[in-house]
PDB file of C-alpha atoms and ligand atoms in Angstrom:
ATOM      1  CA  MET A   1     -30.282   7.355  32.181  1.00  0.00           C
ATOM      2  CA  HIS A   2     -33.398   7.220  30.083  1.00  0.00           C
ATOM      3  CA  GLU A   3     -33.636   3.453  30.640  1.00  0.00           C
ATOM      4  CA  LEU A   4     -33.904   3.863  34.421  1.00  0.00           C
ATOM      5  CA  GLY A   5     -36.973   6.039  33.956  1.00  0.00           C
ATOM      6  CA  ILE A   6     -38.524   3.333  31.780  1.00  0.00           C
ATOM      7  CA  VAL A   7     -37.712   0.717  34.436  1.00  0.00           C
ATOM      8  CA  PHE A   8     -39.549   2.733  37.117  1.00  0.00           C
ATOM      9  CA  TYR A   9     -42.495   3.047  34.787  1.00  0.00           C
ATOM     10  CA  ILE A  10     -42.513  -0.745  34.176  1.00  0.00           C
ATOM     11  CA  ILE A  11     -42.258  -1.457  37.914  1.00  0.00           C
ATOM     12  CA  ARG A  12     -45.203   0.833  38.641  1.00  0.00           C
ATOM     13  CA  ASP A  13     -47.331  -0.922  36.025  1.00  0.00           C
ATOM     14  CA  VAL A  14     -46.313  -4.413  37.120  1.00  0.00           C
ATOM     15  CA  LYS A  15     -47.076  -3.590  40.776  1.00  0.00           C
ATOM     16  CA  GLN A  16     -50.525  -2.440  39.786  1.00  0.00           C
ATOM     17  CA  VAL A  17     -51.200  -5.668  37.853  1.00  0.00           C
ATOM     18  CA  ALA A  18     -49.892  -7.725  40.794  1.00  0.00           C
ATOM     19  CA  GLU A  19     -52.194  -5.888  43.182  1.00  0.00           C
ATOM     20  CA  GLU A  20     -55.232  -6.388  40.956  1.00  0.00           C
ATOM     21  CA  ASN A  21     -54.459 -10.117  40.712  1.00  0.00           C
ATOM     22  CA  HIS A  22     -53.432 -10.517  44.372  1.00  0.00           C
ATOM     23  CA  ALA A  23     -50.053 -11.842  43.221  1.00  0.00           C
ATOM     24  CA  GLY A  24     -47.326 -12.243  45.835  1.00  0.00           C
ATOM     25  CA  HIS A  25     -44.413 -12.417  43.442  1.00  0.00           C
ATOM     26  CA  ILE A  26     -43.699 -11.768  39.773  1.00  0.00           C
ATOM     27  CA  SER A  27     -41.223 -14.128  38.104  1.00  0.00           C
ATOM     28  CA  ARG A  28     -40.956 -12.709  34.590  1.00  0.00           C
ATOM     29  CA  VAL A  29     -41.853  -9.594  32.647  1.00  0.00           C
ATOM     30  CA  VAL A  30     -41.772  -9.746  28.846  1.00  0.00           C
ATOM     31  CA  MET A  31     -41.213  -6.443  27.022  1.00  0.00           C
ATOM     32  CA  ASN A  32     -41.527  -5.552  23.353  1.00  0.00           C
ATOM     33  CA  ILE A  33     -38.810  -3.057  22.463  1.00  0.00           C
ATOM     34  CA  GLY A  34     -38.836  -1.607  18.960  1.00  0.00           C
ATOM     35  CA  GLU A  35     -35.623  -1.660  16.962  1.00  0.00           C
ATOM     36  CA  VAL A  36     -35.732   2.129  16.434  1.00  0.00           C
ATOM     37  CA  SER A  37     -37.014   3.035  19.899  1.00  0.00           C
ATOM     38  CA  THR A  38     -34.421   4.931  21.910  1.00  0.00           C
ATOM     39  CA  ILE A  39     -34.072   2.061  24.398  1.00  0.00           C
ATOM     40  CA  VAL A  40     -30.842   0.076  24.639  1.00  0.00           C
ATOM     41  CA  PRO A  41     -31.942  -3.417  25.796  1.00  0.00           C
ATOM     42  CA  ASP A  42     -28.680  -4.111  27.684  1.00  0.00           C
ATOM     43  CA  TYR A  43     -29.001  -0.888  29.712  1.00  0.00           C
ATOM     44  CA  LEU A  44     -32.639  -1.655  30.318  1.00  0.00           C
ATOM     45  CA  THR A  45     -31.917  -5.117  31.770  1.00  0.00           C
ATOM     46  CA  ASP A  46     -29.034  -3.695  33.890  1.00  0.00           C
ATOM     47  CA  CYS A  47     -31.296  -1.000  35.342  1.00  0.00           C
ATOM     48  CA  TRP A  48     -34.007  -3.590  35.844  1.00  0.00           C
ATOM     49  CA  ARG A  49     -31.751  -5.876  37.881  1.00  0.00           C
ATOM     50  CA  TRP A  50     -30.723  -2.982  40.119  1.00  0.00           C
ATOM     51  CA  ALA A  51     -34.233  -1.601  40.658  1.00  0.00           C
ATOM     52  CA  ALA A  52     -36.287  -4.831  40.691  1.00  0.00           C
ATOM     53  CA  ASP A  53     -34.161  -6.486  43.379  1.00  0.00           C
ATOM     54  CA  LYS A  54     -35.067  -3.653  45.768  1.00  0.00           C
ATOM     55  CA  GLU A  55     -38.709  -4.738  45.613  1.00  0.00           C
ATOM     56  CA  ASP A  56     -39.965  -7.872  47.432  1.00  0.00           C
ATOM     57  CA  LEU A  57     -42.520  -8.403  44.689  1.00  0.00           C
ATOM     58  CA  LEU A  58     -39.843  -8.421  41.961  1.00  0.00           C
ATOM     59  CA  ARG A  59     -36.762  -9.919  43.592  1.00  0.00           C
ATOM     60  CA  GLY A  60     -35.074 -12.208  41.022  1.00  0.00           C
ATOM     61  CA  CYS A  61     -37.716 -11.364  38.417  1.00  0.00           C
ATOM     62  CA  ILE A  62     -36.445 -11.779  34.849  1.00  0.00           C
ATOM     63  CA  LEU A  63     -36.894  -8.985  32.328  1.00  0.00           C
ATOM     64  CA  ASP A  64     -37.271 -10.693  28.984  1.00  0.00           C
ATOM     65  CA  VAL A  65     -36.680  -8.153  26.191  1.00  0.00           C
ATOM     66  CA  ARG A  66     -37.993  -9.032  22.720  1.00  0.00           C
ATOM     67  CA  THR A  67     -36.843  -6.812  19.885  1.00  0.00           C
ATOM     68  CA  VAL A  68     -39.523  -5.771  17.399  1.00  0.00           C
ATOM     69  CA  PRO A  69     -38.006  -5.186  13.928  1.00  0.00           C
ATOM     70  CA  ALA A  70     -38.655  -1.752  12.453  1.00  0.00           C
ATOM     71  CA  VAL A  71     -40.791  -1.770   9.298  1.00  0.00           C
ATOM     72  CA  THR A  72     -41.692   1.240   7.152  1.00  0.00           C
ATOM     73  CA  ARG A  73     -44.565   1.388   4.655  1.00  0.00           C
ATOM     74  CA  CYS A  74     -44.533   3.450   1.469  1.00  0.00           C
ATOM     75  CA  GLU A  75     -47.747   5.380   0.797  1.00  0.00           C
ATOM     76  CA  ASP A  76     -47.013   5.674  -2.923  1.00  0.00           C
ATOM     77  CA  CYS A  77     -46.249   2.079  -3.947  1.00  0.00           C
ATOM     78  CA  GLY A  78     -47.502   0.214  -0.875  1.00  0.00           C
ATOM     79  CA  ALA A  79     -44.213  -1.590  -0.265  1.00  0.00           C
ATOM     80  CA  GLU A  80     -43.048  -2.471   3.239  1.00  0.00           C
ATOM     81  CA  TYR A  81     -39.334  -2.533   3.948  1.00  0.00           C
ATOM     82  CA  GLY A  82     -36.787  -2.679   6.760  1.00  0.00           C
ATOM     83  CA  THR A  83     -36.398   0.790   8.297  1.00  0.00           C
ATOM     84  CA  VAL A  84     -32.881   0.234   9.617  1.00  0.00           C
ATOM     85  CA  ALA A  85     -31.542  -0.736   6.175  1.00  0.00           C
ATOM     86  CA  HIS A  86     -33.314   1.935   4.091  1.00  0.00           C
ATOM     87  CA  GLY A  87     -34.481   4.794   6.332  1.00  0.00           C
ATOM     88  CA  LYS A  88     -37.237   7.139   5.150  1.00  0.00           C
ATOM     89  CA  ILE A  89     -36.728   6.676   1.399  1.00  0.00           C
ATOM     90  CA  CYS A  90     -38.602   3.764  -0.207  1.00  0.00           C
ATOM     91  CA  PRO A  91     -36.072   1.407  -1.868  1.00  0.00           C
ATOM     92  CA  HIS A  92     -38.718   0.322  -4.424  1.00  0.00           C
ATOM     93  CA  CYS A  93     -39.880   3.657  -5.865  1.00  0.00           C
ATOM     94  CA  GLY A  94     -37.681   6.331  -4.240  1.00  0.00           C
ATOM     95  CA  SER A  95     -40.600   8.059  -2.530  1.00  0.00           C
ATOM     96  CA  ALA A  96     -40.143   9.835   0.808  1.00  0.00           C
ATOM     97  CA  ASN A  97     -43.870   9.510   1.473  1.00  0.00           C
ATOM     98  CA  THR A  98     -43.379   6.754   4.025  1.00  0.00           C
ATOM     99  CA  TYR A  99     -44.268   6.042   7.639  1.00  0.00           C
ATOM    100  CA  LEU A 100     -43.127   3.686  10.367  1.00  0.00           C
ATOM    101  CA  ILE A 101     -45.629   0.867  10.979  1.00  0.00           C
ATOM    102  CA  GLN A 102     -43.728  -0.937  13.736  1.00  0.00           C
ATOM    103  CA  GLY A 103     -40.427  -0.726  15.565  1.00  0.00           C
ATOM    104  CA  ASN A 104     -40.991   2.124  18.013  1.00  0.00           C
ATOM    105  CA  GLU A 105     -42.621   0.028  20.755  1.00  0.00           C
ATOM    106  CA  VAL A 106     -41.782   0.207  24.418  1.00  0.00           C
ATOM    107  CA  GLU A 107     -44.498  -1.957  25.945  1.00  0.00           C
ATOM    108  CA  ILE A 108     -45.134  -4.678  28.456  1.00  0.00           C
ATOM    109  CA  LYS A 109     -46.277  -7.794  26.624  1.00  0.00           C
ATOM    110  CA  GLU A 110     -46.636 -10.360  29.412  1.00  0.00           C
ATOM    111  CA  ILE A 111     -46.364 -10.551  33.174  1.00  0.00           C
ATOM    112  CA  GLU A 112     -45.774 -13.965  34.710  1.00  0.00           C
ATOM    113  CA  VAL A 113     -46.913 -14.499  38.281  1.00  0.00           C
ATOM    114  CA  SER A 114     -45.175 -17.152  40.368  1.00  0.00           C
TER     115      SER A 114
HETATM  116 ZN1   ZN B   1     -42.462   3.097  -2.651  1.00  0.00          ZN
END
């Protein structure tokens, strides 16, 4: 249950933000989850529901998961392409000299206070 660990990490962060802003309740948390991160969004929201409802601060709080598409850049020809479709090999020049520029995110984007 990798996702549950992530949920506890999110809750800890959100609590800290709420404390700093003297917020009594959080209504929505927006997450950016990269397409090639190891997180399964459905598991994440299931774990969230279970864990968040145990906290007064987060009862009924929505976890809004936004998927960030994975994009790889080729160092040799400069092309950017979809990682999921083509993997590590550049579809334009065949080079393996490539790196992921986005798509591995697991981050809190927004926290909405009610
Ligand atoms: Zn290339």
